[in-house]
Coordinates of C-alpha atoms and ligand atoms in Angstrom, one line a residue:
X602 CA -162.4 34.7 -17.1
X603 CA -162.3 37.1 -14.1
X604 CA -158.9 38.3 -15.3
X605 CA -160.7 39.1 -18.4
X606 CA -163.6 41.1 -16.8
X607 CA -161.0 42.8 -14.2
X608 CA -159.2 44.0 -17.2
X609 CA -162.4 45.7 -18.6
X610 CA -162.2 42.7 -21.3
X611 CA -165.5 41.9 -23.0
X612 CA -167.0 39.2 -25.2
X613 CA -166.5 41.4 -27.8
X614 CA -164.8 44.3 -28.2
X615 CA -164.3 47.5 -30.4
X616 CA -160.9 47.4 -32.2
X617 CA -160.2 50.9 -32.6
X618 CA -159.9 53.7 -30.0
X619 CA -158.9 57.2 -29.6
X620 CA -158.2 57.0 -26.1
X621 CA -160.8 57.5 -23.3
X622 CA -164.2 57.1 -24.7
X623 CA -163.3 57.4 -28.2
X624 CA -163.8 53.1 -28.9
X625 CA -165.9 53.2 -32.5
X626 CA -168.1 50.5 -33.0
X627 CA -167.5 49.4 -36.4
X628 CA -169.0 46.2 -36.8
X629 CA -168.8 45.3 -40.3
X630 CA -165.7 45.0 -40.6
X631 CA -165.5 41.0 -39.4
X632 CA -163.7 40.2 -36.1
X633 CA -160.7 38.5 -34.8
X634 CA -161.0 35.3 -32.5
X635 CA -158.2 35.6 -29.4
X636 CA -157.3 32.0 -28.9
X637 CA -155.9 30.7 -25.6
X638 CA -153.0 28.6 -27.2
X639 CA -153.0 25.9 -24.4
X640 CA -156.6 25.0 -24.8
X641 CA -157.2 26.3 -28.2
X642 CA -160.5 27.8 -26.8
X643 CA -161.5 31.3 -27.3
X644 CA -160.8 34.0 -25.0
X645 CA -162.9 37.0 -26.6
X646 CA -163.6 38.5 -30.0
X647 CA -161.9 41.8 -31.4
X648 CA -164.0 43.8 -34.1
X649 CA -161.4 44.5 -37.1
X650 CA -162.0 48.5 -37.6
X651 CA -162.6 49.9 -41.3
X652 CA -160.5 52.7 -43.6
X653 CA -162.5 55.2 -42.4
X654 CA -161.8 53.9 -38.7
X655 CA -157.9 54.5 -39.5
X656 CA -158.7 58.1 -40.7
X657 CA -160.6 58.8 -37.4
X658 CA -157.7 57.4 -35.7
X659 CA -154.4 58.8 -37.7
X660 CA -156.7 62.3 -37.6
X661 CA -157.5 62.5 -33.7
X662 CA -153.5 61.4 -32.8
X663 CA -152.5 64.5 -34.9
X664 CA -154.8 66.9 -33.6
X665 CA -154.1 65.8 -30.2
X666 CA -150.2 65.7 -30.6
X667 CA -150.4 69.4 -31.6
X668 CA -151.3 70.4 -27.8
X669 CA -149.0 67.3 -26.6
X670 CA -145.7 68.9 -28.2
X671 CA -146.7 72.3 -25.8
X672 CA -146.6 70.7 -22.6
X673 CA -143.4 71.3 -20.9
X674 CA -141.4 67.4 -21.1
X675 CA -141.3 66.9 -17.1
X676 CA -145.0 67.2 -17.5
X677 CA -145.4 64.8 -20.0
X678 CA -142.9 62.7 -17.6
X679 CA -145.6 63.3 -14.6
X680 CA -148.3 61.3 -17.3
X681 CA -146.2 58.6 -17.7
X682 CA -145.2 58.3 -14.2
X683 CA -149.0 58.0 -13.2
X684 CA -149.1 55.5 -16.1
X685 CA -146.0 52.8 -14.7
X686 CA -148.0 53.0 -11.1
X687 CA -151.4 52.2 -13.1
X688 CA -149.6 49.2 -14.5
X689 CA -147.8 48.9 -11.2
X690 CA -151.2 48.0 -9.5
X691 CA -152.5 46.0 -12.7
X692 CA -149.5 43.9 -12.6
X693 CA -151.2 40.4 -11.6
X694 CA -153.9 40.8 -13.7
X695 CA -152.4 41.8 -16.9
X696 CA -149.5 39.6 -16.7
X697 CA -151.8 37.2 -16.3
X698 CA -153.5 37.9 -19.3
X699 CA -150.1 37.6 -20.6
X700 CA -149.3 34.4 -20.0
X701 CA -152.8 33.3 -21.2
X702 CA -153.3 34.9 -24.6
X703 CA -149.5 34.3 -25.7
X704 CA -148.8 31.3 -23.8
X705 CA -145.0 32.7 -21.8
X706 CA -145.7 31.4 -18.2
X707 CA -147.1 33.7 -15.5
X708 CA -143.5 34.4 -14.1
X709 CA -142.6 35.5 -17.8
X710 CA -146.2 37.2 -18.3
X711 CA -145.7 39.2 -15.1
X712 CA -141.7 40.3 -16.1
X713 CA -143.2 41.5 -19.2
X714 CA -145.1 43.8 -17.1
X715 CA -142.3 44.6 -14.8
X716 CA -140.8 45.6 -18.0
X717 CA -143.2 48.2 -18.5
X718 CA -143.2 49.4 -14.8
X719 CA -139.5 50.0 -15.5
X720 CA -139.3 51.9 -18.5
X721 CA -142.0 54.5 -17.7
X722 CA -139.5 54.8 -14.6
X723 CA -136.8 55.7 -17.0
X724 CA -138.7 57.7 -18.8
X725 CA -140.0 59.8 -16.2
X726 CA -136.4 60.6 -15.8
X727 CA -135.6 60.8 -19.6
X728 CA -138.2 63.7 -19.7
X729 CA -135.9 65.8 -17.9
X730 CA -133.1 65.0 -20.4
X731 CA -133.7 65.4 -23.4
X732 CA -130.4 67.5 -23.8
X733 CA -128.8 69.1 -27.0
X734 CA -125.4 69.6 -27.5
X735 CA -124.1 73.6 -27.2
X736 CA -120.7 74.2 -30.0
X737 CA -118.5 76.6 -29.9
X738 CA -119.2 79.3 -33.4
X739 CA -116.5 80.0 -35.3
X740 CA -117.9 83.1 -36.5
X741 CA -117.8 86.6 -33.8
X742 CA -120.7 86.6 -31.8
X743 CA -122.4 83.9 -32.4
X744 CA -123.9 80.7 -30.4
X745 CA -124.5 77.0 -31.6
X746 CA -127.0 75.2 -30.1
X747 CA -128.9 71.6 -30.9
X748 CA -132.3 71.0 -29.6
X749 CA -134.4 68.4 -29.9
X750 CA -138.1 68.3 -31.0
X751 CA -141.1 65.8 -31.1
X752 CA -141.2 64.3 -34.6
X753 CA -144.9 64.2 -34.4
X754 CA -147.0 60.8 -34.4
X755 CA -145.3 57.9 -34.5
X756 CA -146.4 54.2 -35.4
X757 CA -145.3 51.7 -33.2
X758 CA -146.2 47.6 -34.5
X759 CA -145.9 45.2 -32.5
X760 CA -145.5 41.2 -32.5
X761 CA -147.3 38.5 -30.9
X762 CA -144.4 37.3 -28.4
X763 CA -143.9 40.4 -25.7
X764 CA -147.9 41.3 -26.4
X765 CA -147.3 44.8 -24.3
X766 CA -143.4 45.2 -23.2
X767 CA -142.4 46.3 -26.5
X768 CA -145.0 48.4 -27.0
X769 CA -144.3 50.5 -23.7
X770 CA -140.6 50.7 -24.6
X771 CA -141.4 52.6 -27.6
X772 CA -144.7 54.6 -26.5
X773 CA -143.6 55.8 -23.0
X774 CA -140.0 56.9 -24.7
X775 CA -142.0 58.2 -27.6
X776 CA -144.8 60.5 -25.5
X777 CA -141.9 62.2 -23.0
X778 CA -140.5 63.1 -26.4
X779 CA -144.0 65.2 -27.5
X780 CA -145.1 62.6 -29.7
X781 CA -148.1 60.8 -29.8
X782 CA -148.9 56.9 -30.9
X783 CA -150.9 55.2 -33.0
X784 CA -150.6 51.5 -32.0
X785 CA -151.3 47.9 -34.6
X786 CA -150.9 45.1 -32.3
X787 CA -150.6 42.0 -33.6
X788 CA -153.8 40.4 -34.5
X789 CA -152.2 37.2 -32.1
X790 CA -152.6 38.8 -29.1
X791 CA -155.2 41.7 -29.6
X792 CA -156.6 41.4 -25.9
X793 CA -153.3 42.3 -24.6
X794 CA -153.4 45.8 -26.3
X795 CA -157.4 46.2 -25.3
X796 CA -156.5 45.7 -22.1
X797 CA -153.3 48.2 -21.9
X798 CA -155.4 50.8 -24.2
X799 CA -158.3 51.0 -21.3
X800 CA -155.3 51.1 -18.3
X801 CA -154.0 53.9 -20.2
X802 CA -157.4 55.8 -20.7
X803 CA -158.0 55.9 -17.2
X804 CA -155.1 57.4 -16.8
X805 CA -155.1 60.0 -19.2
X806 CA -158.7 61.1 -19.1
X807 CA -157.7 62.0 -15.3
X808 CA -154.7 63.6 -16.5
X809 CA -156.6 65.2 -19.0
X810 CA -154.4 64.5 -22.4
X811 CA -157.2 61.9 -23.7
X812 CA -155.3 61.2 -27.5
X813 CA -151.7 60.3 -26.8
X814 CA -152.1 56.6 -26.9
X815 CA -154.4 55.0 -29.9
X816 CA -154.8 51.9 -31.4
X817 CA -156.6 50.0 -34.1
X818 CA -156.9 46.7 -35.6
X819 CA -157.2 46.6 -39.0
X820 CA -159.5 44.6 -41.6
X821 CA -157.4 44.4 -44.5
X822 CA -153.5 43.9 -45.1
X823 CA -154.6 47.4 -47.0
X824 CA -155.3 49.6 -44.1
X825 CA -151.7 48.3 -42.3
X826 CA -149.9 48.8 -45.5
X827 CA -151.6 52.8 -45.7
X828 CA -150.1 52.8 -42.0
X829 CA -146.7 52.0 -43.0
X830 CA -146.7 54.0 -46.2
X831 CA -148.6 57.0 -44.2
X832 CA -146.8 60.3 -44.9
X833 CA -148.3 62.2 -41.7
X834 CA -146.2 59.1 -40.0
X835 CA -142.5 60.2 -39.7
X836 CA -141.5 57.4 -37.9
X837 CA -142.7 54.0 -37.7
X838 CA -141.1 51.4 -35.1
X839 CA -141.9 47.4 -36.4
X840 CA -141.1 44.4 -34.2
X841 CA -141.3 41.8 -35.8
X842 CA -139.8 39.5 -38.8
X843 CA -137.1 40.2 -41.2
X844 CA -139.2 39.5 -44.2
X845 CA -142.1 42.0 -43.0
X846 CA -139.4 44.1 -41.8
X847 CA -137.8 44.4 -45.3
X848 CA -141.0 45.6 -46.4
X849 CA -141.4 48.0 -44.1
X850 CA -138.2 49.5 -44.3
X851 CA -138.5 49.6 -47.8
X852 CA -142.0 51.2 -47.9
X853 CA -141.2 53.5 -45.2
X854 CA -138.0 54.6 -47.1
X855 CA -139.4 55.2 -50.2
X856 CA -141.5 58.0 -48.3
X857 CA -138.6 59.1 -46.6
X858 CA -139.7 58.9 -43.5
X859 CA -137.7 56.9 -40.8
X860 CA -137.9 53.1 -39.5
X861 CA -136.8 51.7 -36.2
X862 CA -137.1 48.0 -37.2
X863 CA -136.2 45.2 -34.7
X864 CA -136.3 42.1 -36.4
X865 CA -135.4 38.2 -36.6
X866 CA -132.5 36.9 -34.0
X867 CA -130.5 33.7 -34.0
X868 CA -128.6 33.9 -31.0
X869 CA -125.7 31.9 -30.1
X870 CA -123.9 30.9 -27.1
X871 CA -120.2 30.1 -27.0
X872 CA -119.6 27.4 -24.1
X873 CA -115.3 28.0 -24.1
X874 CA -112.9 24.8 -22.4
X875 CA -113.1 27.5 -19.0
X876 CA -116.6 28.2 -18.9
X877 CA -118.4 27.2 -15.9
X878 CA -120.9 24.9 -16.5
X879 CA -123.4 25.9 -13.3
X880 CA -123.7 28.9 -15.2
X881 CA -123.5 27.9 -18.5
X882 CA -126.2 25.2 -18.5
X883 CA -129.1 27.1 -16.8
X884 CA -128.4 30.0 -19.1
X885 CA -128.7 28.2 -22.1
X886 CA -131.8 26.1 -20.9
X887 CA -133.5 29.4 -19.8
X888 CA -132.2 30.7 -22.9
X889 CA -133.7 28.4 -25.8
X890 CA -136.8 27.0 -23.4
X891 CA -138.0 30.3 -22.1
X892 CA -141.5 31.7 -23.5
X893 CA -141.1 28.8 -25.6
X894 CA -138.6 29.7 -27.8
X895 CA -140.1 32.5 -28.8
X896 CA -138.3 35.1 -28.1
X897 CA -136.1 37.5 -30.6
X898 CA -133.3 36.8 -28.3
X899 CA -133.9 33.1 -28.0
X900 CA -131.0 30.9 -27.7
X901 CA -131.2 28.9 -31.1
X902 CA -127.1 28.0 -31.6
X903 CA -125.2 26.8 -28.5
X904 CA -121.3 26.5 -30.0
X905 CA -119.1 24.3 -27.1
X906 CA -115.7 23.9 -27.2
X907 CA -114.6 20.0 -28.4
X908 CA -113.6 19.5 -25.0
X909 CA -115.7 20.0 -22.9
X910 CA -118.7 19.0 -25.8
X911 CA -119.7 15.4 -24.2
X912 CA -119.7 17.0 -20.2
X913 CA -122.8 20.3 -21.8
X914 CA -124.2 17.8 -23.6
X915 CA -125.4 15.2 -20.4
X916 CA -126.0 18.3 -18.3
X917 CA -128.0 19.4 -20.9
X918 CA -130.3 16.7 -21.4
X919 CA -130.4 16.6 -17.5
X920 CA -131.7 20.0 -17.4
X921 CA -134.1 19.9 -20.3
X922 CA -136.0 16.4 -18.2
X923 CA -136.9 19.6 -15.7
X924 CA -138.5 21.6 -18.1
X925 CA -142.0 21.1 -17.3
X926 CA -144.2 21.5 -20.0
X927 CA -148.1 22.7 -19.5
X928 CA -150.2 25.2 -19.0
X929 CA -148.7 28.3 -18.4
X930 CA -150.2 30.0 -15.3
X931 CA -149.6 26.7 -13.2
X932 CA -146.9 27.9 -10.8
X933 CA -144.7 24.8 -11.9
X934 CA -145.2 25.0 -15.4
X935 CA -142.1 26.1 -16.9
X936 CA -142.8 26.0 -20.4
X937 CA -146.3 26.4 -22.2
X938 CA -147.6 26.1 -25.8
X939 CA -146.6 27.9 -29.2
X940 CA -148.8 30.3 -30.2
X941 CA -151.0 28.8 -33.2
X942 CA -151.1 25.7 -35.0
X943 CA -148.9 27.5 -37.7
X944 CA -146.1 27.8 -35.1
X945 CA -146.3 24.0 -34.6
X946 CA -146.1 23.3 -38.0
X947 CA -143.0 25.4 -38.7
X948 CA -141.3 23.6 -35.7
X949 CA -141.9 20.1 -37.4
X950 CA -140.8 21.6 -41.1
X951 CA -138.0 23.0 -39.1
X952 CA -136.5 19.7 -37.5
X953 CA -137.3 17.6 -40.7
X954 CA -135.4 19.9 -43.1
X955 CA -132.4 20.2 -40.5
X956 CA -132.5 16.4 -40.5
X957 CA -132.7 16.0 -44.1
X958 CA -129.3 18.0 -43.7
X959 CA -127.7 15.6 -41.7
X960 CA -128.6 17.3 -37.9
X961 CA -128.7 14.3 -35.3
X962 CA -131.6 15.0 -33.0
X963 CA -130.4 14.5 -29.0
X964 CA -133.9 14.7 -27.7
X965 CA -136.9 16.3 -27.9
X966 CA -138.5 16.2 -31.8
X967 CA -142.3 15.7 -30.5
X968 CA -145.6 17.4 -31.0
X969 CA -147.9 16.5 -27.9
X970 CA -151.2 15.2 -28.3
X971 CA -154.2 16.9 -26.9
X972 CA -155.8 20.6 -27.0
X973 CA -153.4 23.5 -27.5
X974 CA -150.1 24.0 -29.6
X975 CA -147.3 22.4 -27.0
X976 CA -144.3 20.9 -28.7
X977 CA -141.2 19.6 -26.7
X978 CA -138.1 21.5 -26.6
X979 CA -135.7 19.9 -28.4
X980 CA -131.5 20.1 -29.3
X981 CA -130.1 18.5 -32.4
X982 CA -126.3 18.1 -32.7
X983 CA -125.0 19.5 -36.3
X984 CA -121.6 18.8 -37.9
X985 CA -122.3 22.7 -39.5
X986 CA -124.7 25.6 -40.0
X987 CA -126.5 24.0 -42.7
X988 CA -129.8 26.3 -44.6
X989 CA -132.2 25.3 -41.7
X990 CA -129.4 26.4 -38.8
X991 CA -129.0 29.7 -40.5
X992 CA -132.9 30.4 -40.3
X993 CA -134.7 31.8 -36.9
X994 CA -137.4 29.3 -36.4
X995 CA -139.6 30.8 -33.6
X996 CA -139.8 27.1 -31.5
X997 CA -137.9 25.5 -28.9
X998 CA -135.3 24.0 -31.3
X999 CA -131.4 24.7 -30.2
X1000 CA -128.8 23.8 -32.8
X1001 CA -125.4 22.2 -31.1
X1002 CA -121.9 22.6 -32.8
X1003 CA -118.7 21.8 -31.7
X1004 CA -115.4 23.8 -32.2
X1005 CA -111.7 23.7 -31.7
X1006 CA -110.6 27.3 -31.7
X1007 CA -112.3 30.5 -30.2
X1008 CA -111.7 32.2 -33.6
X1009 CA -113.8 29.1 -35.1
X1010 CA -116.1 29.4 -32.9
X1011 CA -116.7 33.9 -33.6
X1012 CA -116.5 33.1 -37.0
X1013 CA -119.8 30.6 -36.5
X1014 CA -121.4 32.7 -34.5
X1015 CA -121.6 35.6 -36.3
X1016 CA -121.6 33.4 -40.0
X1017 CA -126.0 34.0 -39.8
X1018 CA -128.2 37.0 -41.8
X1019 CA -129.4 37.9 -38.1
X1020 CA -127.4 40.0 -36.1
X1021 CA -129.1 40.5 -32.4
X1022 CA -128.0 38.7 -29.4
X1023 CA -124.5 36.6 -28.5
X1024 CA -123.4 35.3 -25.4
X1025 CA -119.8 33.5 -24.3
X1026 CA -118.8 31.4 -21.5
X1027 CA -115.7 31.7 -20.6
X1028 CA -113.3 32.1 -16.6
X1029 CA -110.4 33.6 -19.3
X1030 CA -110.3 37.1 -19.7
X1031 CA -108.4 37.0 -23.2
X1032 CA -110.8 35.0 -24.5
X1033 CA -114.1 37.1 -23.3
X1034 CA -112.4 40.5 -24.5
X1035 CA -111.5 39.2 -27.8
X1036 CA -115.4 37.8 -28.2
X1037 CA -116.1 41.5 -27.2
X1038 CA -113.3 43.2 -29.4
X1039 CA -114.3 44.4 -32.9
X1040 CA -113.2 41.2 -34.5
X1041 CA -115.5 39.4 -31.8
X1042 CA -119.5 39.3 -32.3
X1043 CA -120.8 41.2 -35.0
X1044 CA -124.3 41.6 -33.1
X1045 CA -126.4 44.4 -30.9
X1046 CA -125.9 42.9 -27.8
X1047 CA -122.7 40.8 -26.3
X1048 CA -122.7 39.2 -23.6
X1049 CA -120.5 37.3 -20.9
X1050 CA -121.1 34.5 -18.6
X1051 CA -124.7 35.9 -18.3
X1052 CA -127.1 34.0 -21.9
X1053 CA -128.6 35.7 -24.9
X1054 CA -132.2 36.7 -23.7
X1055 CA -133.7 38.6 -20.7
X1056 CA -132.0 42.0 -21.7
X1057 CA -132.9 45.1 -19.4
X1058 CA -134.8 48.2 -20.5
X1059 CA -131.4 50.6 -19.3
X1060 CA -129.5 49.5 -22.9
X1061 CA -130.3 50.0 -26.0
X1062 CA -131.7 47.1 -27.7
X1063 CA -131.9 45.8 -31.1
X1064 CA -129.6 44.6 -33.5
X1065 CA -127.5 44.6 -36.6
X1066 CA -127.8 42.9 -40.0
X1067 CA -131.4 41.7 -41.0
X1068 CA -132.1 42.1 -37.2
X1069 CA -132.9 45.7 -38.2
X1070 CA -130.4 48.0 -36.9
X1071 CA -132.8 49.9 -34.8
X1072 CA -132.5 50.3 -31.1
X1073 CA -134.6 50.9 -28.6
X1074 CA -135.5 51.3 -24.9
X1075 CA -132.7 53.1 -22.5
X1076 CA -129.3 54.9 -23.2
X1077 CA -129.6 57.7 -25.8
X1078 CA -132.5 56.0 -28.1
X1079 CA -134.8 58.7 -27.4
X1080 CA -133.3 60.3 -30.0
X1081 CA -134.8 57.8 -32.6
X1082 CA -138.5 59.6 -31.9
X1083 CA -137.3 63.5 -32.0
X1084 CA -135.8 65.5 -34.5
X1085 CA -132.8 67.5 -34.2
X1086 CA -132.3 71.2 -34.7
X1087 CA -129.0 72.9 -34.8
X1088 CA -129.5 76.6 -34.3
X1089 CA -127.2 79.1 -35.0
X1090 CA -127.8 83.2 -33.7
X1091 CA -125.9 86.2 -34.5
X1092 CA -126.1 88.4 -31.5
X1093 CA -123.1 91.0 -32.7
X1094 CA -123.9 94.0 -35.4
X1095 CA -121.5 92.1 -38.3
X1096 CA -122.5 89.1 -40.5
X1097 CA -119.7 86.9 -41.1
X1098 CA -120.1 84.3 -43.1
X1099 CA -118.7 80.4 -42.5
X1100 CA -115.7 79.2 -43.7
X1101 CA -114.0 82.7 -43.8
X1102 CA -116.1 83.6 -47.2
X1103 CA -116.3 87.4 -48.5
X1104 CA -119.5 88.0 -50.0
X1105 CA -119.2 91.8 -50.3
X1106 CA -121.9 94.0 -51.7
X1107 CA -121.8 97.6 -52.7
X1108 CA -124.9 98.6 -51.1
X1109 CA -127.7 97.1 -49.7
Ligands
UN1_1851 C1 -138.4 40.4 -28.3 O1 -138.2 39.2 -28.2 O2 -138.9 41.0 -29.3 O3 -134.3 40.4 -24.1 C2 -138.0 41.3 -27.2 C3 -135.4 39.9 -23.9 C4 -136.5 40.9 -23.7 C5 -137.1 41.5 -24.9 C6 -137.2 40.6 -26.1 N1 -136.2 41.9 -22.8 O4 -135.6 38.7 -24.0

């Protein structure tokens, strides 16, 4: 509980707050019990905030963006950069925190961190290139220019599984842009975004910019759906499923405004007749074990070549006996709980409707007994992607199918609704261009000889499909949370118009 005190965590907190002393203290509103999902025991309480709450929220983040937008962008870089060394020094304690409100172990609790540290560092350096294009004008005496401008606030929710990673991949990308956001955690994990909230206040009430970074927790499935369907929002970026995503995309298009939507996974390996198998095996192990399966980018479908199918399988069972399963802030622990009972009971639906199917389990297929939500990690062999195989299951269950032909074995991989992650194993270069080649994976991120989860903050990530199509983090997706303007000025004495077109008039 001294990680919870260290982190300014109490008993119970507000669930609503405009940055640096602006927590309301709606009561009334009933609260939300933060679990610790390997004891089932409560951590802390989270007051839900009210409709009014949101309006004091949405209201503050505008008025405060309006004197965000003016501050020069290597300024706004300088805030963020004294933000990454805040969570530079906090690294222990929040990943800690981590590990024991979602249940990833403390390695994966403190990496979610790192991730954070790392992508204030690239935005730091994003805020000094935020470039436009400059075109050539067809017309005499004329310049084209693009620039790009803050959209204004933007909504960023977030799911249970990276409790504050993805939220700093869109917020510290977001505020070097000029905007400022309004944050919905999930109601999983709320302690996580408390504790990052107070981090950044400290921060920013030295800085002096108190309102870029709000959040609130909200009482009703109303007040989230006003968020999404909020017109002063021009962009809202949703992690989370494909079935909430649909609706948010749908909402949010229906308004016009814009989504950036990174959704369901189901990730596949391709283990080829060349692959080597010291790489292969602890990639896919990592892949479909790691934060308990529940990751977007958890390995769910490992595809191996017929001949070399028998050899992956024994390592594999070798390697799964290592996984230790417990709590997750044990140093040894390489595996901890699900997140909620819920989670447990999707796993056992999952495994006896794949069954029902005609999958063959090779080991695993266990809840464990005792407090908290641990399961065992578990491979079943199928003959083909039946209904269940097709479906992301957020639980340590990988799905093995053999194939004869590389062309087979594309065709499997990318025959799912989800479109995120894909990996091949392979020492032949034909065979790992043509898996990268347009007829190869059909999702966001390809991969070779290295597995499907664990991506870093310099790419773009997200996916295609009813993953989303949104990307965010590194390469150009700071343009996702800015607007474009193409400007065009006339510095001669004529006015020609485009496309060669007279317009004369008499007289004017
Ligand atoms: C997610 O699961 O929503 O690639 C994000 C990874 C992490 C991010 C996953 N960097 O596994």
């Amino acid at each position: 509980m001294d990680i919870l005190r260290t982190l300014n965590i109490a008993d119970k907190n507000s669930g609503a707050c405009l940055g640096p002393r602006g927590w309301l203290d709606t009561k009334t509103e009933g609260s939300v019990q933060s679990i610790n999902p390997s004891t089932g025991q409560l951590l802390a309480e989270v007051y839900r905030c009210s409709p009014q709450d949101y309006e004091t929220v949405i209201n503050a983040s505008i008025d405060a963006q309006r004197e965000w937008s003016q501050v020069p962008a290597p300024v706004r870089g300088e805030v963020i950069r004294r933000l990454g060394n805040a969570f530079r020094e906090h690294k222990d304690a929040l990943g800690s925190l981590v590990s024991m409100e979602m249940g990833k172990i403390k390695q994966e609790g403190d990496g979610e961190v790192q991730e954070m540290i790392d992508i204030a560092d690239l935005a730091v350096g994003q805020s000094r290139m935020l470039y436009g294009k400059t075109m050539h004008s067809e017309r005499l005496h004329h310049r084209m220019y693009e620039q790009w401008h803050p959209l204004g606030v933007v909504g960023v929710i977030t799911a249970f599984n990276f409790p504050v990673a993805v939220w700093a991949w869109n917020a510290f990308i977001a505020a070097v842009a000029g905007n400022t956001v309004i944050w919905k955690p999930s109601s999983k994990v709320p302690l996580c975004a408390i504790a990052v909230q107070h981090i950044c206040n400290e921060v920013l009430e030295e800085m002096g910019y108190p309102g870029i970074f709000s959040l609130f927790l909200p009482a009703s499935h109303e007040t989230a759906t006003e968020f999404v369907e909020d017109r002063r929002i021009p962009l809202i970026s949703f992690t989370g499923s494909s079935r909430t995503g649909r609706f948010v995309a749908e909402t949010v298009a229906r308004r016009m405004g814009r989504s950036l939507l990174e959704c369901s996974g189901n990730n596949a390996i391709i283990v080829d007749e060349t692959a080597n198998l010291e790489l292969a095996i602890p990639a896919t192990v990592f892949g479909a074990v790691g934060t308990a399966g529940q990751r977007c980018t958890t390995t769910r479908r490992l595809i191996v070549h017929e001949s070399v199918y028998d050899e992956v399988v024994t390592r594999l069972t070798h390697g799964y006996k290592q996984v230790t399963i417990g709590n997750p802030l044990e140093p040894n622990v390489l595996m901890g709980p699900l997140i909620d009972g819920a989670a447990v009971e999707a796993y056992v639906a999952a495994l006896e409707a794949v069954k029902g199917e005609g999958g063959e389990i090779l080991f695993g297929d266990a809840r464990l007994d005792g407090p908290g939500y641990f399961v065992k990690p578990t491979a079943v062999a199928v003959d083909t992607q039946y209904e269940m195989v097709k479906k992301e299951t957020f639980a340590p269950i990988l799905y093995v199918l053999r194939y004869k032909h590389l062309d087979e074995a594309i065709a499997l991989q990318n025959d799912v609704p989800q479109g995120l992650s894909s990996a091949i194993f392979t020492s032949t270069l034909q065979h790992a261009e043509r898996f990268l080649s347009a007829m190869g994976s059909d999702c966001g991120i390809a991969n070779v000889n290295i597995g499907t989860s664990g991506a870093e903050i310099g790419g773009a990530f997200g996916g295609e499909k009813e993953t989303g199509g949104g990307r965010e983090a590194g390469s150009d997706c700071w343009k996702a949370y800015m607007r474009r303007q193409t400007n065009t000025i006339n510095w001669g004495t004529a006015l020609p118009l485009a496309q060669g077109i007279q317009f004369d008039l008499a007289n004017t």
